[in-house]
Coordinates of C-alpha atoms in Angstrom, one line a residue:
Chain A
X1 CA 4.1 -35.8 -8.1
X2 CA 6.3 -35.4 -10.9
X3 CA 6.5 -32.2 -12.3
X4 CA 8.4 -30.0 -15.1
X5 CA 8.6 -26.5 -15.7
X6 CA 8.8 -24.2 -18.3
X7 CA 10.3 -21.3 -17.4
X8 CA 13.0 -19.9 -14.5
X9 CA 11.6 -16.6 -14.0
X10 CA 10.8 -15.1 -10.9
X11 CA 7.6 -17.6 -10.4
X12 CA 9.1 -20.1 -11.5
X13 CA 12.0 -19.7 -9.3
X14 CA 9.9 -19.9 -6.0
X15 CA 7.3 -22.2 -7.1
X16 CA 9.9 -24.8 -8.2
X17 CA 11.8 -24.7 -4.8
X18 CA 8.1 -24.5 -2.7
X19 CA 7.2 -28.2 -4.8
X20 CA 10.5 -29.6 -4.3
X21 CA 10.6 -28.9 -0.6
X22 CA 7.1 -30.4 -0.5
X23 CA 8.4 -33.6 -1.7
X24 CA 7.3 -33.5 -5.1
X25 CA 10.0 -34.1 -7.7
X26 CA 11.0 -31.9 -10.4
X27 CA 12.0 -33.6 -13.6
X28 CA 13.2 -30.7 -15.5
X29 CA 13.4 -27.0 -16.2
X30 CA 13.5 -25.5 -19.9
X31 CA 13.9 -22.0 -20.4
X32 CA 15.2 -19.8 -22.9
X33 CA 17.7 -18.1 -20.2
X34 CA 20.4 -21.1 -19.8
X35 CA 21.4 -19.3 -16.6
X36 CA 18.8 -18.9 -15.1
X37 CA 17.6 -22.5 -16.2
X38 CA 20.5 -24.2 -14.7
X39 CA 20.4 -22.1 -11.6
X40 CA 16.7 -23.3 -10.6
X41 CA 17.3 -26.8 -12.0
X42 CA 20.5 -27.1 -9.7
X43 CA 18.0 -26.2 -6.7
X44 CA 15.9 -28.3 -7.3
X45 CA 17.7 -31.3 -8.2
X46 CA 16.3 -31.1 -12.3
X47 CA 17.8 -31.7 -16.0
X48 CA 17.9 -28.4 -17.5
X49 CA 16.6 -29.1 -20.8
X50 CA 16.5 -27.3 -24.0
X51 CA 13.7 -28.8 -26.2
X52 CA 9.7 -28.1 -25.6
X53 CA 9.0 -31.6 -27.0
X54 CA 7.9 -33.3 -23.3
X55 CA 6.7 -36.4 -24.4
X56 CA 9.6 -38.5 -23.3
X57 CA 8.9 -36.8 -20.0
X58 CA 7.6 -38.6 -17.1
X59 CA 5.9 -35.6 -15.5
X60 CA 2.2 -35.5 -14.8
X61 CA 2.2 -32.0 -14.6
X62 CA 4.1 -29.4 -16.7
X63 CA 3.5 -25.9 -14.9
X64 CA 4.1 -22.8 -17.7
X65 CA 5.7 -20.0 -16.2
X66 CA 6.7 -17.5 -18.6
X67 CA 6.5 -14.0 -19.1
X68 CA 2.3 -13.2 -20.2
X69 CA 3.8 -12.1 -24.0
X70 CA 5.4 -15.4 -24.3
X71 CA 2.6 -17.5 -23.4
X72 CA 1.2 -18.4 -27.1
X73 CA 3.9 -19.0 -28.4
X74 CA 5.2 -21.6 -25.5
X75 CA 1.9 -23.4 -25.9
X76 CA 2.3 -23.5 -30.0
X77 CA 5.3 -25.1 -29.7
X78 CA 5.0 -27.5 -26.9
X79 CA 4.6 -31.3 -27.4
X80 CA 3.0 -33.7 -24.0
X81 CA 2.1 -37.5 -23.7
X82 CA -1.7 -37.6 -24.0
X83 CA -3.6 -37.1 -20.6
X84 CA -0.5 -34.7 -19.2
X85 CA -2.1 -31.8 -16.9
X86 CA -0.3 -28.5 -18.5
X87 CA -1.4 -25.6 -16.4
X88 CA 0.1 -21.8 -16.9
X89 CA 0.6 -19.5 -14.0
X90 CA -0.7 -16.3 -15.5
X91 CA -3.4 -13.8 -13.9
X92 CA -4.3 -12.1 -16.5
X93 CA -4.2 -15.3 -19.5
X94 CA -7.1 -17.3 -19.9
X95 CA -7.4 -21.0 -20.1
X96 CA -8.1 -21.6 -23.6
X97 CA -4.8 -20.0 -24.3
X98 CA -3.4 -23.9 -23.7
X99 CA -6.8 -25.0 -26.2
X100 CA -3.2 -25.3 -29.1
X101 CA -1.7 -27.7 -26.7
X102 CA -2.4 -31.3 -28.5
X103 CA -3.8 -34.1 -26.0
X104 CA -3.1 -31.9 -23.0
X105 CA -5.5 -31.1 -20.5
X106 CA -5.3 -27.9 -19.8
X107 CA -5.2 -26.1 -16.3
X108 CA -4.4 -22.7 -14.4
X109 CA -2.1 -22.7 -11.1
X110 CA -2.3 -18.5 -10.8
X111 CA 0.3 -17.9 -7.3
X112 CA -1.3 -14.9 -6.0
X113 CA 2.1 -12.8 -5.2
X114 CA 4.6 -10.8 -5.9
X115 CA 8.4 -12.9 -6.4
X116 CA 11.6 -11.6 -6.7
X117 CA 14.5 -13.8 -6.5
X118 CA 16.5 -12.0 -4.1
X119 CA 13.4 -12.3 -1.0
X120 CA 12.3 -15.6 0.3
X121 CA 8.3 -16.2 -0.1
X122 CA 6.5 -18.2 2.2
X123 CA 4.2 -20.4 0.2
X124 CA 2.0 -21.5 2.9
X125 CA 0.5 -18.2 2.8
X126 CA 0.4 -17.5 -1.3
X127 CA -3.3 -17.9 -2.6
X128 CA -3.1 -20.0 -5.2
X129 CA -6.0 -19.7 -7.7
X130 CA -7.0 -22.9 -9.7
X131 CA -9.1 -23.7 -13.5
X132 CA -9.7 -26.8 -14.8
X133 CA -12.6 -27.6 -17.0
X134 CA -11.3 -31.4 -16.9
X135 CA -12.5 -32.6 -12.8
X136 CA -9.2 -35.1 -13.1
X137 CA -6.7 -32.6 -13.7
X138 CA -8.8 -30.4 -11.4
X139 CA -7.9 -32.9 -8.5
X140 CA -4.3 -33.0 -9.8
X141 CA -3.8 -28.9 -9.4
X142 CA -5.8 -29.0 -6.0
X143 CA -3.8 -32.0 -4.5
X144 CA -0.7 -30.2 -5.8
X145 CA -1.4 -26.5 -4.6
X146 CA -3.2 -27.8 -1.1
X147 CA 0.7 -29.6 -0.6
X148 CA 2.5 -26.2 -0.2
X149 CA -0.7 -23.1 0.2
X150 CA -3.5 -23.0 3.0
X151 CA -5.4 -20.9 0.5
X152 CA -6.8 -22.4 -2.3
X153 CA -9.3 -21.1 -4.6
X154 CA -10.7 -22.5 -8.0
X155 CA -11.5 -18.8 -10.2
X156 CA -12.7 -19.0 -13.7
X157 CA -10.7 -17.1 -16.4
X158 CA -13.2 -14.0 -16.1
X159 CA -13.2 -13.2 -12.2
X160 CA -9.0 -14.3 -12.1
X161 CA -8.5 -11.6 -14.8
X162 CA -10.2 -8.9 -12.9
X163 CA -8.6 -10.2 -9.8
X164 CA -5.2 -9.7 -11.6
X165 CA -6.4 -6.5 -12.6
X166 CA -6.9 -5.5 -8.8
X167 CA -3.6 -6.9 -7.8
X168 CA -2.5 -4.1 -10.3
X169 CA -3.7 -1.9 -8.4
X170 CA -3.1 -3.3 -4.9
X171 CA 0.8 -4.2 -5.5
X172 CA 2.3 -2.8 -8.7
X173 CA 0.6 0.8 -8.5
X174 CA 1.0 1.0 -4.4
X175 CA 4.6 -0.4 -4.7
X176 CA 5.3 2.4 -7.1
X177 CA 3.9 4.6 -4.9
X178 CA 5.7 3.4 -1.8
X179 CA 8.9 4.6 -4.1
X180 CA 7.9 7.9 -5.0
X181 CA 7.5 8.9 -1.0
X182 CA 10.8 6.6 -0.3
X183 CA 12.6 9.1 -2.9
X184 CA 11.1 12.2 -1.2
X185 CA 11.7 10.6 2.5
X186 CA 15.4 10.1 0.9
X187 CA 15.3 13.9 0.1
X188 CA 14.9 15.1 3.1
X189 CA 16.9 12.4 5.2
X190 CA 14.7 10.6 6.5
X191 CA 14.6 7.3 6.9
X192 CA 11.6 4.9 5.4
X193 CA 11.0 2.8 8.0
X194 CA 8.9 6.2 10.4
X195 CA 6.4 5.1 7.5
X196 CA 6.3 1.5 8.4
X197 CA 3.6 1.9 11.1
X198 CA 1.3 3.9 8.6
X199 CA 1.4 1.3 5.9
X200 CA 0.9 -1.5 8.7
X201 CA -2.5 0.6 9.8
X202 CA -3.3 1.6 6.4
X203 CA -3.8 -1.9 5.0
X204 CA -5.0 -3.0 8.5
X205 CA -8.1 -0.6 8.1
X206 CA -8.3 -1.8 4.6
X207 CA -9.0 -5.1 5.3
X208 CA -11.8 -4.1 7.7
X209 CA -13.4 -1.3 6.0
X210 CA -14.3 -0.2 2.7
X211 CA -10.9 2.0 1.7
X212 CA -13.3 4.7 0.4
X213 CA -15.2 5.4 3.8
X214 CA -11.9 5.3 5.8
X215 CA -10.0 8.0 3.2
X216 CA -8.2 10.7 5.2
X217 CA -5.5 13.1 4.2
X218 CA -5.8 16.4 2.1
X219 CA -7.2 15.7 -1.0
X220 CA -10.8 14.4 0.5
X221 CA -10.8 17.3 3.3
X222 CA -10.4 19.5 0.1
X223 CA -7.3 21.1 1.8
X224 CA -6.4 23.4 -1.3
X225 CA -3.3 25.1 0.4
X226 CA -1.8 21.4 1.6
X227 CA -2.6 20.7 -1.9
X228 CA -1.1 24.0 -3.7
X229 CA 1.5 23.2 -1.7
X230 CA 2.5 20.0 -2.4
X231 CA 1.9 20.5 -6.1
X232 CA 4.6 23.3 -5.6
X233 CA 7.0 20.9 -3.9
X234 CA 6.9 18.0 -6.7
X235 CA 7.4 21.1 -9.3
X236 CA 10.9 19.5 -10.3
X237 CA 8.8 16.3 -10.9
X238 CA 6.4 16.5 -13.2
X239 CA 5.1 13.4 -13.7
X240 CA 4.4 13.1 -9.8
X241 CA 3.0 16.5 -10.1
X242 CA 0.6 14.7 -12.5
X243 CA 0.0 11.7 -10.2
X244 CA -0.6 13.9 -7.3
X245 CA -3.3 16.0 -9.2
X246 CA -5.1 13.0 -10.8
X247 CA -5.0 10.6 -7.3
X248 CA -7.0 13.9 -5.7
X249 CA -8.9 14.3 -8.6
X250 CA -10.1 10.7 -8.2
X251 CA -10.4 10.3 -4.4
X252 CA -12.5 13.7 -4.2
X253 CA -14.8 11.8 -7.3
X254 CA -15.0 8.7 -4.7
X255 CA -15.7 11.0 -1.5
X256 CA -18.6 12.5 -3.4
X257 CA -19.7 9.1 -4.3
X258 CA -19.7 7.5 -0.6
Chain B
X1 CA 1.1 16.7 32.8
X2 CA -2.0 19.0 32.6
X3 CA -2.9 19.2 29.0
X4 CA -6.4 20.9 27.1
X5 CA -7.0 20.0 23.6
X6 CA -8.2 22.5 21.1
X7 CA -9.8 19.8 18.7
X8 CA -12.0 16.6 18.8
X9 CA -11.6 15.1 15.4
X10 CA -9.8 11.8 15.0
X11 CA -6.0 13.0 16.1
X12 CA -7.5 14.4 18.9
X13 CA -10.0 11.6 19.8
X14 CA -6.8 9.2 19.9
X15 CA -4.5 11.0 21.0
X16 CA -6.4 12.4 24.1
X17 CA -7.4 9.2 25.3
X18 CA -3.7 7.8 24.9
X19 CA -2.2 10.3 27.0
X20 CA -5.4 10.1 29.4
X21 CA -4.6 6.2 29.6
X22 CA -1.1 7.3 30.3
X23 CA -1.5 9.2 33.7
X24 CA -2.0 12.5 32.2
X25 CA -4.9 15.2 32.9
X26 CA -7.0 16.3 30.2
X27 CA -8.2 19.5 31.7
X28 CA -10.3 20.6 28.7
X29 CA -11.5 19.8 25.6
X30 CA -12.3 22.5 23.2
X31 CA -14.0 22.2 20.0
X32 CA -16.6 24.0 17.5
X33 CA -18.1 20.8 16.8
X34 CA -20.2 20.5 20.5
X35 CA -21.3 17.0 19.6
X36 CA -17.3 15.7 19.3
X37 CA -16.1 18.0 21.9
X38 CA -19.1 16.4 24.8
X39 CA -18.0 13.1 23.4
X40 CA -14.7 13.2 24.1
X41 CA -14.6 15.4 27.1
X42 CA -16.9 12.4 28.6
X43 CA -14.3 10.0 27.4
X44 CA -11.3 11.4 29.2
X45 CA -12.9 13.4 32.3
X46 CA -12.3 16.8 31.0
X47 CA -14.0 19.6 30.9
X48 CA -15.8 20.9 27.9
X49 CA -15.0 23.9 26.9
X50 CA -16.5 26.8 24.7
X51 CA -13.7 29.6 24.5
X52 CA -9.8 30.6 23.1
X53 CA -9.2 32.3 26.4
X54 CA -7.5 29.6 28.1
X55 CA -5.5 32.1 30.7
X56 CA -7.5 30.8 33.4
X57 CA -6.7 27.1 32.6
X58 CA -3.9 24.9 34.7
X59 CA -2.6 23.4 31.5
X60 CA 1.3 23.0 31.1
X61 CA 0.7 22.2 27.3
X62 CA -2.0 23.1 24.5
X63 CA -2.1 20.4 22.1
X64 CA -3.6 21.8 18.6
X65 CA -5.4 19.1 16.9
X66 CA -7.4 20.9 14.2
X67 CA -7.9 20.8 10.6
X68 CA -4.7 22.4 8.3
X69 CA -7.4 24.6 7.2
X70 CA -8.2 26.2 10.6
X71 CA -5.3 26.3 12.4
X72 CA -4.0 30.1 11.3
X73 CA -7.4 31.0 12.8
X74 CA -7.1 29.2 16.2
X75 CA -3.8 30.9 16.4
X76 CA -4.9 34.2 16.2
X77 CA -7.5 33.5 18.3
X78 CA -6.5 31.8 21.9
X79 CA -5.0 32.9 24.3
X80 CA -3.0 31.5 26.9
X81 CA -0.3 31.9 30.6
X82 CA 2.7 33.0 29.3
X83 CA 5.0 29.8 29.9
X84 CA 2.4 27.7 28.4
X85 CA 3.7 25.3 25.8
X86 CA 1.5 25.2 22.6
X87 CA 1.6 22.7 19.9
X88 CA 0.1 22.2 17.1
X89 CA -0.2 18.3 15.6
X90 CA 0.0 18.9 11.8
X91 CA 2.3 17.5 9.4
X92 CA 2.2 20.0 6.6
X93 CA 2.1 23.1 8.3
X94 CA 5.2 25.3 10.1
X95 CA 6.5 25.9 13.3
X96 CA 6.2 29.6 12.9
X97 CA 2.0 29.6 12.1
X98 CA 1.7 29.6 16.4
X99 CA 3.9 32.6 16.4
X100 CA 0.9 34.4 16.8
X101 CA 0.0 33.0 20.2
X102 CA 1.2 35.5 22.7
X103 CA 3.4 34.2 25.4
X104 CA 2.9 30.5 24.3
X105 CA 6.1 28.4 23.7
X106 CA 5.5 27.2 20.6
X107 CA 6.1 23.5 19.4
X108 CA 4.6 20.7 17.1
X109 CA 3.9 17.4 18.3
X110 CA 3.0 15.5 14.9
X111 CA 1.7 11.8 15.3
X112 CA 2.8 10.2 11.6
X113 CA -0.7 7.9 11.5
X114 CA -3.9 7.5 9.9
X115 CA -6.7 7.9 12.3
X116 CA -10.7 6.8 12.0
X117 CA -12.5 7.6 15.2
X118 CA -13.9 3.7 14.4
X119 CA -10.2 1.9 15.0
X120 CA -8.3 2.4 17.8
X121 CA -4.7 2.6 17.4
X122 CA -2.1 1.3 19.4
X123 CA 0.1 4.7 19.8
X124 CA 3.2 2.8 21.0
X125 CA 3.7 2.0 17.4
X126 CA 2.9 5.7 16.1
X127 CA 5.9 7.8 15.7
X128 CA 5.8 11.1 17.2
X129 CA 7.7 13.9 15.7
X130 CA 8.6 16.7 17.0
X131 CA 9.7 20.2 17.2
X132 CA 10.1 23.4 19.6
X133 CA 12.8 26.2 19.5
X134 CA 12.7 26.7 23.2
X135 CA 14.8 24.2 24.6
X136 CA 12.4 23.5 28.1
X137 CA 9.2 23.3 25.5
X138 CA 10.9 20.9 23.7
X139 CA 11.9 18.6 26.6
X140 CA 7.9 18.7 28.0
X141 CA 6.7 17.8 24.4
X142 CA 9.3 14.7 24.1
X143 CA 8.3 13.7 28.1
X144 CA 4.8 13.7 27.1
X145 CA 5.5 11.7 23.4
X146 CA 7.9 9.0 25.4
X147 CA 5.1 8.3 27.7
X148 CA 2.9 7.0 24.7
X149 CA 5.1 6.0 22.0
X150 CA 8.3 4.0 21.7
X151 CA 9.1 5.9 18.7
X152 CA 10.3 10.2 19.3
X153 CA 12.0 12.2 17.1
X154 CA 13.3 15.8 16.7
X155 CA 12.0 16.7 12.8
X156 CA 12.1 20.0 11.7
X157 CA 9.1 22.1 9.4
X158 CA 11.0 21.9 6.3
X159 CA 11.6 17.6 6.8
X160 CA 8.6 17.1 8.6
X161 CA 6.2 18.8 5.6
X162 CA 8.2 16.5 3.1
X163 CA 7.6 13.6 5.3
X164 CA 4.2 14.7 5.2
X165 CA 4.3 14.4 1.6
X166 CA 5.9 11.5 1.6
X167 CA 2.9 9.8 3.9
X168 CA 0.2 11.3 1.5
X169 CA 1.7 9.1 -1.6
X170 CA 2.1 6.3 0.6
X171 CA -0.9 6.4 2.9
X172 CA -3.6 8.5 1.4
X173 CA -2.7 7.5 -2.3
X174 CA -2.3 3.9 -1.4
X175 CA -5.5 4.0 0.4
X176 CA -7.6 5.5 -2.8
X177 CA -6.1 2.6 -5.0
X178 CA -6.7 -0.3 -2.2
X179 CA -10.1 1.6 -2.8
X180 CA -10.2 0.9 -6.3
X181 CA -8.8 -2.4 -6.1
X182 CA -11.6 -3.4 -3.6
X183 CA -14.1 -2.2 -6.4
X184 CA -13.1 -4.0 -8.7
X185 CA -13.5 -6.9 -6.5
X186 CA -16.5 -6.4 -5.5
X187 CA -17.2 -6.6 -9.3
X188 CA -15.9 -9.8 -9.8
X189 CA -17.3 -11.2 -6.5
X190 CA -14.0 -12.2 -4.6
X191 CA -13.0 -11.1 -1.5
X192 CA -10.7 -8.6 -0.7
X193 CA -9.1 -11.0 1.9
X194 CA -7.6 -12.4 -0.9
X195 CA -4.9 -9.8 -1.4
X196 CA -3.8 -9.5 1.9
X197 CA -0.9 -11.4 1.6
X198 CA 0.2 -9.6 -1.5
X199 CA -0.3 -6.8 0.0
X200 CA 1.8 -7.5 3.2
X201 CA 4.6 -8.6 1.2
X202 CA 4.5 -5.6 -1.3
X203 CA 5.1 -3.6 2.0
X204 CA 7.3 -5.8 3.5
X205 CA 9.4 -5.7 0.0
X206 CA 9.7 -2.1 0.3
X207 CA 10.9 -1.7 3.5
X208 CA 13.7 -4.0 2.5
X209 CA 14.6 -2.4 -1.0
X210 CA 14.0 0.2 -2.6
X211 CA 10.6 -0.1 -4.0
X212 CA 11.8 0.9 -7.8
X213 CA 14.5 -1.9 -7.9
X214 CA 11.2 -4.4 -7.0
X215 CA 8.5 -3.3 -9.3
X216 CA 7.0 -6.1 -10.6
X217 CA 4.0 -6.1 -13.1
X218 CA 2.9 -5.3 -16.4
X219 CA 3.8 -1.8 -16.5
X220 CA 7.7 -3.0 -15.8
X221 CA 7.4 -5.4 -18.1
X222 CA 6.5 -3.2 -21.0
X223 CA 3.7 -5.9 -21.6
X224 CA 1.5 -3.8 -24.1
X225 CA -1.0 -6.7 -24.6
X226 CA -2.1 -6.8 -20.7
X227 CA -1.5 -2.7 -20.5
X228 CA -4.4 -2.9 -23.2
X229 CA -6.6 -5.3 -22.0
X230 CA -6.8 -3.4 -18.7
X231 CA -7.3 -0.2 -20.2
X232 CA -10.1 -2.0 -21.5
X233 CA -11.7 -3.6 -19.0
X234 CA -11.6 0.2 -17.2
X235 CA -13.9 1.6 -20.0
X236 CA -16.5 2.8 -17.3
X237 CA -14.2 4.1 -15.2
X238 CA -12.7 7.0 -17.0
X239 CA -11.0 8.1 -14.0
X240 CA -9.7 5.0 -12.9
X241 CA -8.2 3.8 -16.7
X242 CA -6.5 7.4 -16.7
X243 CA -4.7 6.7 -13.3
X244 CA -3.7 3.4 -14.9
X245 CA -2.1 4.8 -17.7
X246 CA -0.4 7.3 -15.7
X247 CA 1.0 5.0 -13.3
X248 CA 2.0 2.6 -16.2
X249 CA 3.6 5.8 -17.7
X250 CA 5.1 6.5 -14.5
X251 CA 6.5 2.8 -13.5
X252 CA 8.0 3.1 -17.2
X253 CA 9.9 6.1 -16.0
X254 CA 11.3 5.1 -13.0
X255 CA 12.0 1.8 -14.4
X256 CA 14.1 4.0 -17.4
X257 CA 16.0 5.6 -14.3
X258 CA 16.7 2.8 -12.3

């Protein structure tokens, strides 16, 4: 298939190289960021263009992937031949935000993962999450997502948002976390990696179990002097201090509810 | 190596029956808790117990395995052969609580792992840290800890209670929002299968970078328009949309600092 993108972002960046190793061919990359845009269109074997008018295009598909905040404004702006399949990439953006794109039919191609440019993603085990109200460019987004992912899913804009909402939780909230005890591992000179076997068996028994009925540690044994104590210890860190009372707070709320 | 546990909750359950699978004797199993104690005696041929006075026991080591909570009243309480090396298996609490065991060599023999009596664990992979001021106690708790895991270190109370915290954010924290992830879900009607990959690479991500210099999400982004929308969609979960704004507030932070 012949596809463009909008965008070199972090999505962009892996989703590009995934569909051009596939086979598929990447017309062209526009993006704001001309660095960035001539770095992914150089990997790809693009033309980094600066215009959003597509419709001297040949691609069948344009994929959208730009930060969430610029989404309405991409799809005010941009022009496609009639009948092009323009999809975004977006969890948390519903479909009819690509309603202002004229003659386009409209489609959602949602990676489920996090990318940064500097680590390597293997594609083949990315959900990606599919919407189409048109059964044609339905086909096109499954044909395309099934050539790179084993898991592919079609989610309406509702049940994706609240799935984006969980990966909130699941990724961006427990990555931040994973920081926090890095910087207090880092304290105390120890290395990160003693926790590696604790997150392996802590998202193991998540993935088995309800996370709720399999909650150990202080705050649902109601340990008050672990507690006290660690409170004490984060006292040069207040915000912490705040996270660590609110996460009890909330896991002894779920214990009582189990 | 003779050993009697004082304990039958979930470190002792597993760790019992490791170093029972390992060649060791588990003399005795003591516990308040008759149903846990019968239960695990039966599981690795020891005896169960119903007294502290352990003088007439052939144990080489007392392995500690109660909640924080109660172990400043075990101490107090058993007794034991002078020579005997006792060790508790808590991360949060010191060295110096089993000072009170009369002629015991103290020491701490702390598995760093989450244990449900419903998953078995494989303890090769569990770090074992430890600690003992008497240099022969120490070499009998590391002799025992190599015969189970592949992982042994020296830690002492100060580093091993900030490791502890440390593992709280990252295990018991992470757990409570997996939790809430799962919820939300559940709400939508996908499964939580779904986010395994995300998850694995989130952990995979930090254990290659630091976690802050990664964050991903809308928190990092500053993107008030998804921050909102997911604030909103929390409305009947007070709890829940406060942790999200304090995490938000929090990513924000770090992402300042960074």
């Amino acid at each position: 298939m012949n596809i463009t993108f909008i965008g070199a972002g972090n999505v962009a960046w892996h989703l590009a190289q995934a569909l051009h190793a596939a086979g598929h061919t990447i017309t062209a990359i526009y993006s704001r960021n001309a660095a960035q845009r001539d770095a992914l269109a150089g990997k790809v074997a693009a033309a980094a263009i600066v215009s959003l008018d597509l419709r001297e295009e040949v691609a069948e598909v344009v994929l959208i992937a730009v930060p969430d905040a610029a989404l309405a404004a991409v799809a005010a702006e941009i022009k496609v031949k009639s009948g092009t399949v323009v999809a975004h990439t977006s969890g948390s953006q519903p479909l009819a935000i690509l309603a202002a794109v004229a003659g386009a039919k409209a489609g959602v191609f949602y990676p489920l993962q996090t990318f940064s440019k500097a680590k390597a993603v293997d594609f083949a085990q990315v959900p990606l999450l599919l919407e189409a109200k048109d059964a044609e460019a339905l086909e096109s987004l499954q044909a395309l997502a099934q050539s790179i992912s084993k898991t592919v899913e079609t989610v309406d804009s509702e049940a994706r948002k609240q799935l984006h909402l969980a990966a909130v939780f699941a990724c961006n909230f427990t990555n931040h976390l994973l920081g926090i005890s890095q910087q207090l591992l880092e304290q105390a000179g120890l290395p990160i990696a003693l926790l590696r076997p604790l997150l392996q068996e802590t998202i193991a028994k998540a993935m088995q179990q309800h996370p709720f009925t399999v909650q150990t540690g202080p705050a649902i044994r109601h340990d008050d002097n672990v507690i006290q104590a660690h409170l004490h210890m984060l006292q040069q860190q207040p915000r912490w201090q705040d996270l660590y009372r609110l996460l009890t707070q909330s896991i002894q709320d779920s214990g009582n509810q189990a």
